[in-house]
């Protein structure tokens, strides 16, 4: 099992290119199952979750041609609708295959997903939404088993906005009979990106990116060409790393419009930021930033996927701050590891009270999930001495070569196999 050895080495400085977004690429790859002709996707990130998704597509019978960051998927020879636990146990995004398989092939047999242990993340919204479209679903031996001769358009309101739930029902509705209206839908940028792909495949969609999405089902869809947008969470992670180490970095191939709430927080903390259409520069001036009060919320609020990284920044900032986690009930597991490095954090329910310190100390720590891994790496880069981070396979699920990118900015970080 790989580990990372990180030695605090002062400010990060330089430029780095942001990869395609894993959370946008996964539903796009699943949508390939809807098309009768090949789908070509570019700017696909080289992360473990993508590798798993492509292996699953191959297992289902798709033909895959991968050339660097470009992938072509031909779903014309699909012979299976079963997504086995053995393959998808590490990938929460496997649930995204349920809707496309059911809509195009009339049945699906998808394992209940695995992934990070940050909360329950129930699949009930996916199941109830598909039932409203006329599907018969049951859970048997850890699998969601679904059947439908052809899905019907429906009116479905989410109890709580769900990103993967919205994506799954959008994909299913694209091949349903009639119009589907999704209320209280998620508004994350990944939803709008999936809608652009489905539209290119022949779907008719209105309102994607708002709380009400309308999808008019079509008899069939075709393949298309699509480029995955930049990863807003990787962008925020590198901004946090620069802030924590009192550095200055420029991020290329990104999209500032995805992170306006985060950029405003960083500016309010005393950091100097500038940006253009596809770049962002953060300059700390060599100073500690001020502590930032954070309360996670669905988009366009502060992303829960950046909470751990900004917890590390607050641990080194001037002053005290509260960090409130409103999305996942178990997303404070990194706090105990940060405290091993000297962070002053007090947990009270879903609120962390952070007292900023001048510095942290290197220590052996353990990653508990994907974003916690990134938070620990950021803390280690800014700490005095050496930090060993175990279980970094979590990190590889969502970041493409993050250790090499941080090293290119001057970070002393080495992978131990």
Short mmCIF file of C-alpha atoms in Angstrom, two decimals:
data_model
loop_
_atom_site.label_atom_id
_atom_site.label_comp_id
_atom_site.label_asym_id
_atom_site.label_seq_id
_atom_site.Cartn_x
_atom_site.Cartn_y
_atom_site.Cartn_z
CA UNK A 1 0.00 0.00 0.00
CA UNK A 2 1.47 3.36 -1.03
CA UNK A 3 2.36 6.12 1.42
CA UNK A 4 3.37 9.73 0.94
CA UNK A 5 6.41 11.21 2.65
CA UNK A 6 6.02 15.00 2.91
CA UNK A 7 8.53 17.47 4.35
CA UNK A 8 7.52 21.06 5.02
CA UNK A 9 9.53 23.21 2.63
CA UNK A 10 8.15 26.72 2.70
CA UNK A 11 5.85 28.42 0.18
CA UNK A 12 4.57 26.73 -2.95
CA UNK A 13 5.26 28.76 -6.09
CA UNK A 14 4.76 28.37 -9.82
CA UNK A 15 2.11 27.25 -12.29
CA UNK A 16 0.10 24.05 -12.58
CA UNK A 17 -2.51 22.77 -15.04
CA UNK A 18 -5.84 21.55 -13.67
CA UNK A 19 -7.16 18.19 -14.89
CA UNK A 20 -10.66 17.34 -16.07
CA UNK A 21 -13.26 16.92 -13.35
CA UNK A 22 -13.72 13.37 -12.08
CA UNK A 23 -17.22 14.19 -10.85
CA UNK A 24 -18.18 15.44 -14.32
CA UNK A 25 -16.47 12.62 -16.21
CA UNK A 26 -18.18 9.76 -14.35
CA UNK A 27 -21.77 10.58 -15.43
CA UNK A 28 -20.54 11.34 -18.95
CA UNK A 29 -18.96 7.87 -19.19
CA UNK A 30 -22.17 6.29 -17.86
CA UNK A 31 -24.18 8.23 -20.46
CA UNK A 32 -22.29 6.39 -23.21
CA UNK A 33 -24.63 3.45 -22.51
CA UNK A 34 -27.54 5.53 -23.83
CA UNK A 35 -26.13 5.98 -27.34
CA UNK A 36 -26.40 3.72 -30.35
CA UNK A 37 -23.13 5.04 -31.81
CA UNK A 38 -19.72 5.75 -30.17
CA UNK A 39 -19.17 8.57 -27.68
CA UNK A 40 -15.79 10.36 -27.70
CA UNK A 41 -14.78 12.14 -24.50
CA UNK A 42 -11.67 14.32 -24.10
CA UNK A 43 -9.93 15.83 -21.04
CA UNK A 44 -10.69 12.68 -19.03
CA UNK A 45 -8.62 12.68 -15.80
CA UNK A 46 -6.23 9.80 -15.09
CA UNK A 47 -7.65 8.84 -11.69
CA UNK A 48 -8.59 5.49 -10.20
CA UNK A 49 -12.36 6.05 -10.24
CA UNK A 50 -12.19 6.64 -14.01
CA UNK A 51 -10.15 3.45 -14.48
CA UNK A 52 -12.81 1.56 -12.52
CA UNK A 53 -15.65 3.06 -14.57
CA UNK A 54 -13.95 2.09 -17.85
CA UNK A 55 -13.32 -1.46 -16.61
CA UNK A 56 -17.01 -1.68 -15.74
CA UNK A 57 -18.03 -0.49 -19.20
CA UNK A 58 -15.77 -3.13 -20.73
CA UNK A 59 -17.29 -5.79 -18.49
CA UNK A 60 -20.76 -4.76 -19.70
CA UNK A 61 -19.60 -5.29 -23.29
CA UNK A 62 -18.58 -1.80 -24.43
CA UNK A 63 -15.57 -1.37 -26.68
CA UNK A 64 -13.10 1.10 -25.18
CA UNK A 65 -10.34 2.97 -27.02
CA UNK A 66 -8.24 5.13 -24.68
CA UNK A 67 -5.54 7.46 -25.99
CA UNK A 68 -4.13 9.65 -23.25
CA UNK A 69 -6.92 11.85 -21.92
CA UNK A 70 -9.30 10.95 -24.77
CA UNK A 71 -11.64 7.96 -24.53
CA UNK A 72 -14.00 6.51 -27.13
CA UNK A 73 -16.80 4.25 -25.89
CA UNK A 74 -18.92 2.10 -28.20
CA UNK A 75 -21.95 0.66 -26.39
CA UNK A 76 -23.25 -1.13 -29.48
CA UNK A 77 -22.27 -4.56 -28.20
CA UNK A 78 -23.41 -4.45 -24.56
CA UNK A 79 -24.21 -8.01 -23.40
CA UNK A 80 -24.56 -7.57 -19.64
CA UNK A 81 -26.48 -5.25 -17.28
CA UNK A 82 -24.73 -6.37 -14.09
CA UNK A 83 -22.32 -4.07 -12.23
CA UNK A 84 -20.66 -6.40 -9.70
CA UNK A 85 -19.67 -5.48 -6.17
CA UNK A 86 -16.14 -6.79 -6.69
CA UNK A 87 -15.51 -4.02 -9.23
CA UNK A 88 -17.50 -1.08 -7.89
CA UNK A 89 -16.95 -1.49 -4.13
CA UNK A 90 -14.48 1.42 -4.08
CA UNK A 91 -16.49 3.77 -6.34
CA UNK A 92 -19.59 5.60 -5.16
CA UNK A 93 -20.27 6.76 -8.72
CA UNK A 94 -21.23 3.24 -9.82
CA UNK A 95 -24.86 4.10 -9.00
CA UNK A 96 -24.80 6.30 -12.14
CA UNK A 97 -24.95 3.19 -14.32
CA UNK A 98 -28.39 2.25 -12.97
CA UNK A 99 -30.46 4.79 -14.92
CA UNK A 100 -28.76 4.39 -18.34
CA UNK A 101 -28.81 0.57 -18.19
CA UNK A 102 -32.47 0.49 -17.21
CA UNK A 103 -33.53 3.11 -19.77
CA UNK A 104 -31.80 1.52 -22.77
CA UNK A 105 -31.83 -2.21 -22.00
CA UNK A 106 -34.92 -2.56 -19.80
CA UNK A 107 -33.12 -4.02 -16.81
CA UNK A 108 -30.18 -3.36 -14.50
CA UNK A 109 -28.46 -5.26 -11.73
CA UNK A 110 -26.19 -2.79 -9.94
CA UNK A 111 -24.35 -3.36 -6.67
CA UNK A 112 -25.00 -0.91 -3.89
CA UNK A 113 -21.98 1.39 -4.19
CA UNK A 114 -18.89 1.77 -2.05
CA UNK A 115 -16.50 4.72 -1.85
CA UNK A 116 -15.47 7.01 0.99
CA UNK A 117 -16.96 6.39 4.44
CA UNK A 118 -18.02 10.01 4.96
CA UNK A 119 -21.73 9.41 5.50
CA UNK A 120 -24.73 7.35 4.52
CA UNK A 121 -25.36 8.99 1.11
CA UNK A 122 -28.55 6.94 0.61
CA UNK A 123 -29.67 5.78 -2.83
CA UNK A 124 -33.38 6.08 -2.01
CA UNK A 125 -33.80 9.17 -4.24
CA UNK A 126 -32.48 7.20 -7.23
CA UNK A 127 -34.81 4.29 -6.50
CA UNK A 128 -37.94 6.35 -5.82
CA UNK A 129 -37.35 8.52 -8.87
CA UNK A 130 -37.07 5.49 -11.16
CA UNK A 131 -40.14 3.94 -9.55
CA UNK A 132 -42.03 7.14 -10.37
CA UNK A 133 -40.98 6.52 -13.99
CA UNK A 134 -42.62 3.07 -13.91
CA UNK A 135 -39.67 0.84 -13.01
CA UNK A 136 -39.88 -2.16 -10.71
CA UNK A 137 -36.99 -2.12 -8.26
CA UNK A 138 -35.93 -4.21 -5.30
CA UNK A 139 -32.78 -4.62 -3.24
CA UNK A 140 -31.57 -8.21 -3.02
CA UNK A 141 -28.27 -9.43 -1.56
CA UNK A 142 -26.66 -6.00 -1.81
CA UNK A 143 -27.79 -5.32 -5.40
CA UNK A 144 -30.38 -2.96 -6.85
CA UNK A 145 -32.37 -5.07 -9.31
CA UNK A 146 -34.51 -3.03 -11.73
CA UNK A 147 -36.81 -3.79 -14.66
CA UNK A 148 -38.96 -1.68 -17.01
CA UNK A 149 -40.28 -2.33 -20.51
CA UNK A 150 -39.92 1.41 -21.18
CA UNK A 151 -39.69 4.18 -18.64
CA UNK A 152 -42.40 6.85 -18.58
CA UNK A 153 -41.98 10.55 -18.03
CA UNK A 154 -42.99 11.71 -14.55
CA UNK A 155 -42.98 14.61 -12.10
CA UNK A 156 -40.49 13.94 -9.29
CA UNK A 157 -39.41 16.21 -6.42
CA UNK A 158 -36.22 15.44 -4.51
CA UNK A 159 -36.48 15.62 -0.71
CA UNK A 160 -32.90 16.89 -0.66
CA UNK A 161 -30.97 17.99 -3.79
CA UNK A 162 -28.84 15.04 -4.91
CA UNK A 163 -26.16 15.46 -7.57
CA UNK A 164 -25.93 11.81 -8.60
CA UNK A 165 -29.68 11.42 -8.15
CA UNK A 166 -30.36 14.31 -10.52
CA UNK A 167 -27.83 12.94 -13.03
CA UNK A 168 -29.24 9.41 -12.88
CA UNK A 169 -32.83 10.51 -13.44
CA UNK A 170 -31.82 12.93 -16.22
CA UNK A 171 -30.11 10.10 -18.10
CA UNK A 172 -33.02 7.73 -17.58
CA UNK A 173 -35.54 10.40 -18.61
CA UNK A 174 -33.66 11.09 -21.86
CA UNK A 175 -34.95 7.73 -23.21
CA UNK A 176 -38.31 7.71 -21.38
CA UNK A 177 -41.71 8.07 -23.00
CA UNK A 178 -42.93 11.66 -22.47
CA UNK A 179 -41.70 14.56 -20.36
CA UNK A 180 -40.01 14.30 -16.97
CA UNK A 181 -39.91 17.24 -14.56
CA UNK A 182 -37.36 17.13 -11.73
CA UNK A 183 -37.98 19.59 -8.88
CA UNK A 184 -35.51 20.55 -6.14
CA UNK A 185 -32.80 19.25 -8.46
CA UNK A 186 -29.11 19.74 -7.75
CA UNK A 187 -27.55 22.80 -9.42
CA UNK A 188 -23.86 21.85 -9.48
CA UNK A 189 -21.89 22.64 -12.68
CA UNK A 190 -21.63 18.91 -13.38
CA UNK A 191 -25.42 18.84 -13.93
CA UNK A 192 -25.21 21.47 -16.67
CA UNK A 193 -22.27 19.67 -18.24
CA UNK A 194 -24.18 16.38 -18.41
CA UNK A 195 -27.14 18.21 -19.94
CA UNK A 196 -24.86 19.61 -22.67
CA UNK A 197 -23.68 16.10 -23.50
CA UNK A 198 -27.19 14.61 -23.53
CA UNK A 199 -28.37 17.44 -25.77
CA UNK A 200 -25.52 16.71 -28.18
CA UNK A 201 -26.69 13.08 -28.17
CA UNK A 202 -30.18 14.18 -29.20
CA UNK A 203 -31.96 14.74 -25.87
CA UNK A 204 -34.18 17.76 -25.18
CA UNK A 205 -33.43 19.34 -21.79
CA UNK A 206 -34.38 22.67 -20.24
CA UNK A 207 -33.37 24.20 -16.91
CA UNK A 208 -30.26 22.13 -16.12
CA UNK A 209 -28.30 24.00 -13.48
CA UNK A 210 -31.49 25.36 -11.92
CA UNK A 211 -33.75 23.72 -9.34
CA UNK A 212 -36.28 22.59 -11.97
CA UNK A 213 -35.12 20.44 -14.91
CA UNK A 214 -37.37 19.34 -17.77
CA UNK A 215 -36.42 16.41 -20.00
CA UNK A 216 -38.41 15.34 -23.03
CA UNK A 217 -37.70 11.69 -23.69
CA UNK A 218 -36.54 10.54 -27.12
CA UNK A 219 -36.90 7.09 -28.78
CA UNK A 220 -33.12 6.81 -29.16
CA UNK A 221 -29.88 8.75 -28.70
CA UNK A 222 -26.64 8.76 -30.67
CA UNK A 223 -23.01 9.22 -29.73
CA UNK A 224 -21.32 12.62 -29.66
CA UNK A 225 -18.05 14.39 -28.91
CA UNK A 226 -17.63 16.00 -25.50
CA UNK A 227 -14.90 17.66 -23.45
CA UNK A 228 -14.89 17.23 -19.67
CA UNK A 229 -14.76 20.61 -17.85
CA UNK A 230 -11.94 21.46 -15.42
CA UNK A 231 -12.05 20.10 -11.89
CA UNK A 232 -13.28 22.79 -9.52
CA UNK A 233 -12.33 20.69 -6.46
CA UNK A 234 -8.75 20.17 -7.65
CA UNK A 235 -8.64 23.92 -8.32
CA UNK A 236 -9.80 24.69 -4.78
CA UNK A 237 -7.33 22.17 -3.35
CA UNK A 238 -4.34 23.89 -4.98
CA UNK A 239 -5.62 27.31 -3.87
CA UNK A 240 -5.82 25.97 -0.31
CA UNK A 241 -2.30 24.53 -0.55
CA UNK A 242 -0.93 27.90 -1.68
CA UNK A 243 -2.77 29.71 1.13
CA UNK A 244 -1.60 27.28 3.83
CA UNK A 245 2.07 27.44 2.74
CA UNK A 246 2.00 31.26 2.27
CA UNK A 247 2.79 30.75 -1.39
CA UNK A 248 1.94 32.12 -4.81
CA UNK A 249 0.53 29.92 -7.57
CA UNK A 250 -1.19 30.27 -10.94
CA UNK A 251 -3.67 27.60 -12.01
CA UNK A 252 -4.22 27.04 -15.74
CA UNK A 253 -6.99 25.23 -17.63
CA UNK A 254 -9.55 25.98 -14.94
CA UNK A 255 -12.84 27.89 -14.69
CA UNK A 256 -13.17 30.60 -12.00
CA UNK A 257 -16.94 30.81 -12.50
CA UNK A 258 -17.30 27.41 -10.77
CA UNK A 259 -15.73 28.72 -7.53
CA UNK A 260 -17.04 32.22 -6.90
CA UNK A 261 -18.03 31.45 -3.29
CA UNK A 262 -14.60 29.96 -2.55
CA UNK A 263 -12.73 32.81 -4.23
CA UNK A 264 -14.70 35.33 -2.18
CA UNK A 265 -13.73 33.52 1.03
CA UNK A 266 -10.05 33.59 0.07
CA UNK A 267 -10.17 37.28 -0.81
CA UNK A 268 -11.88 38.10 2.49
CA UNK A 269 -9.06 36.28 4.31
CA UNK A 270 -6.54 38.83 3.03
CA UNK A 271 -5.11 36.91 0.08
CA UNK A 272 -4.59 38.59 -3.29
CA UNK A 273 -6.44 36.88 -6.13
CA UNK A 274 -6.86 37.58 -9.81
CA UNK A 275 -8.39 35.50 -12.58
CA UNK A 276 -9.41 35.35 -16.21
CA UNK A 277 -11.48 33.04 -18.36
CA UNK A 278 -9.36 29.93 -17.72
CA UNK A 279 -6.83 30.84 -15.02
CA UNK A 280 -6.57 31.89 -11.36
CA UNK A 281 -3.61 33.38 -9.49
CA UNK A 282 -3.32 33.44 -5.69
CA UNK A 283 -0.55 35.44 -4.00
CA UNK A 284 -0.26 35.37 -0.22
CA UNK A 285 2.57 37.89 -0.09
CA UNK A 286 4.34 35.48 2.25
CA UNK A 287 1.81 36.14 5.02
CA UNK A 288 -0.65 34.03 6.98
CA UNK A 289 -4.22 34.51 5.85
CA UNK A 290 -7.03 35.30 8.27
CA UNK A 291 -9.27 32.49 9.49
CA UNK A 292 -12.38 31.79 7.37
CA UNK A 293 -15.80 30.85 8.73
CA UNK A 294 -17.17 28.08 6.52
CA UNK A 295 -20.56 26.42 6.27
CA UNK A 296 -20.88 23.75 3.59
CA UNK A 297 -23.94 23.82 1.35
CA UNK A 298 -25.12 22.57 -2.05
CA UNK A 299 -23.88 24.58 -5.04
CA UNK A 300 -23.47 27.53 -5.30
CA UNK A 301 -22.55 27.39 -1.60
CA UNK A 302 -19.23 26.27 -0.15
CA UNK A 303 -18.45 22.72 -1.40
CA UNK A 304 -18.32 19.93 1.16
CA UNK A 305 -15.54 18.47 -1.02
CA UNK A 306 -13.29 21.39 0.00
CA UNK A 307 -14.09 21.38 3.70
CA UNK A 308 -11.10 19.26 4.79
CA UNK A 309 -8.64 21.28 2.70
CA UNK A 310 -9.84 24.58 4.15
CA UNK A 311 -9.82 23.08 7.66
CA UNK A 312 -6.07 22.66 7.15
CA UNK A 313 -5.79 26.31 6.04
CA UNK A 314 -7.73 27.50 9.09
CA UNK A 315 -5.46 25.45 11.37
CA UNK A 316 -2.60 27.70 10.22
CA UNK A 317 -4.47 30.99 9.82
CA UNK A 318 -4.63 34.06 12.05
CA UNK A 319 -7.57 33.99 14.46
CA UNK A 320 -10.36 31.52 15.14
CA UNK A 321 -13.04 30.17 12.81
CA UNK A 322 -15.98 27.78 12.77
CA UNK A 323 -16.38 25.10 10.13
CA UNK A 324 -19.93 23.74 9.86
CA UNK A 325 -20.52 20.52 7.88
CA UNK A 326 -24.10 20.37 6.64
CA UNK A 327 -23.85 17.66 3.96
CA UNK A 328 -22.17 14.52 5.36
CA UNK A 329 -22.37 13.42 8.99
CA UNK A 330 -18.96 11.67 9.06
CA UNK A 331 -16.86 14.25 7.28
CA UNK A 332 -14.72 15.29 10.24
CA UNK A 333 -12.55 12.18 10.40
CA UNK A 334 -9.52 14.21 9.33
CA UNK A 335 -9.77 16.33 12.49
CA UNK A 336 -8.14 13.68 14.71
CA UNK A 337 -5.24 13.39 12.27
CA UNK A 338 -4.78 17.18 12.06
CA UNK A 339 -4.71 17.29 15.86
CA UNK A 340 -1.85 14.77 15.79
CA UNK A 341 0.05 17.46 13.89
CA UNK A 342 -0.71 20.08 16.55
CA UNK A 343 -3.90 21.64 15.18
CA UNK A 344 -6.22 23.17 17.77
CA UNK A 345 -9.68 21.96 16.79
CA UNK A 346 -12.70 21.35 19.02
CA UNK A 347 -15.63 19.35 17.64
CA UNK A 348 -19.17 20.14 18.72
CA UNK A 349 -21.62 18.08 16.70
CA UNK A 350 -21.44 19.16 13.06
CA UNK A 351 -19.30 22.21 13.95
CA UNK A 352 -15.53 22.40 14.28
CA UNK A 353 -14.05 25.36 16.17
CA UNK A 354 -10.54 25.98 14.86
CA UNK A 355 -7.92 28.11 16.61
CA UNK A 356 -5.28 29.10 14.09
CA UNK A 357 -1.66 28.38 14.98
CA UNK A 358 1.62 29.74 13.69
CA UNK A 359 2.75 26.28 12.66
CA UNK A 360 2.10 22.55 12.76
CA UNK A 361 4.47 19.63 13.32
CA UNK A 362 5.04 16.66 11.04
CA UNK A 363 3.68 13.34 12.30
CA UNK A 364 2.54 9.93 11.04
CA UNK A 365 -1.11 10.26 9.94
CA UNK A 366 -3.69 8.16 8.12
CA UNK A 367 -6.01 9.23 5.28
CA UNK A 368 -9.64 8.24 5.86
CA UNK A 369 -11.24 9.41 2.62
CA UNK A 370 -10.49 11.21 -0.64
CA UNK A 371 -10.77 14.85 0.46
CA UNK A 372 -9.36 14.19 3.93
CA UNK A 373 -6.25 12.89 2.15
CA UNK A 374 -5.86 16.22 0.37
CA UNK A 375 -6.33 18.12 3.64
CA UNK A 376 -3.57 16.13 5.31
CA UNK A 377 -1.21 16.70 2.36
CA UNK A 378 -1.82 20.46 2.61
CA UNK A 379 -1.15 20.45 6.36
CA UNK A 380 2.02 18.40 5.84
CA UNK A 381 3.36 20.80 3.20
CA UNK A 382 3.02 23.67 5.69
CA UNK A 383 4.24 21.78 8.78
CA UNK A 384 7.68 21.69 10.34
CA UNK A 385 9.46 18.39 9.77
CA UNK A 386 8.36 15.18 8.12
CA UNK A 387 4.86 13.72 7.76
CA UNK A 388 4.04 10.21 6.59
CA UNK A 389 0.53 9.80 5.18
CA UNK A 390 -0.80 6.24 4.99
CA UNK A 391 -3.66 4.89 2.81
CA UNK A 392 -3.20 7.39 -0.01
CA UNK A 393 -5.10 5.11 -2.41
CA UNK A 394 -8.01 7.37 -1.42
CA UNK A 395 -6.12 10.31 -2.94
CA UNK A 396 -5.56 8.47 -6.21
CA UNK A 397 -9.32 7.99 -6.64
CA UNK A 398 -9.84 11.68 -7.37
CA UNK A 399 -6.56 13.51 -8.08
CA UNK A 400 -4.44 12.98 -11.19
CA UNK A 401 -0.75 12.99 -10.21
CA UNK A 402 -1.21 15.43 -7.33
CA UNK A 403 2.14 14.50 -5.77
CA UNK A 404 3.99 15.30 -9.01
CA UNK A 405 2.09 18.57 -9.44
CA UNK A 406 2.88 19.68 -5.88
CA UNK A 407 6.54 18.73 -6.39
CA UNK A 408 6.61 20.94 -9.51
CA UNK A 409 5.55 23.85 -7.24
CA UNK A 410 8.43 23.18 -4.86
CA UNK A 411 6.74 20.83 -2.41
CA UNK A 412 8.94 18.09 -0.93
CA UNK A 413 6.64 15.13 -1.46
CA UNK A 414 7.62 11.56 -2.32
CA UNK A 415 5.56 8.43 -2.89
CA UNK A 416 6.74 5.26 -1.13
CA UNK A 417 5.49 2.02 -2.74
#
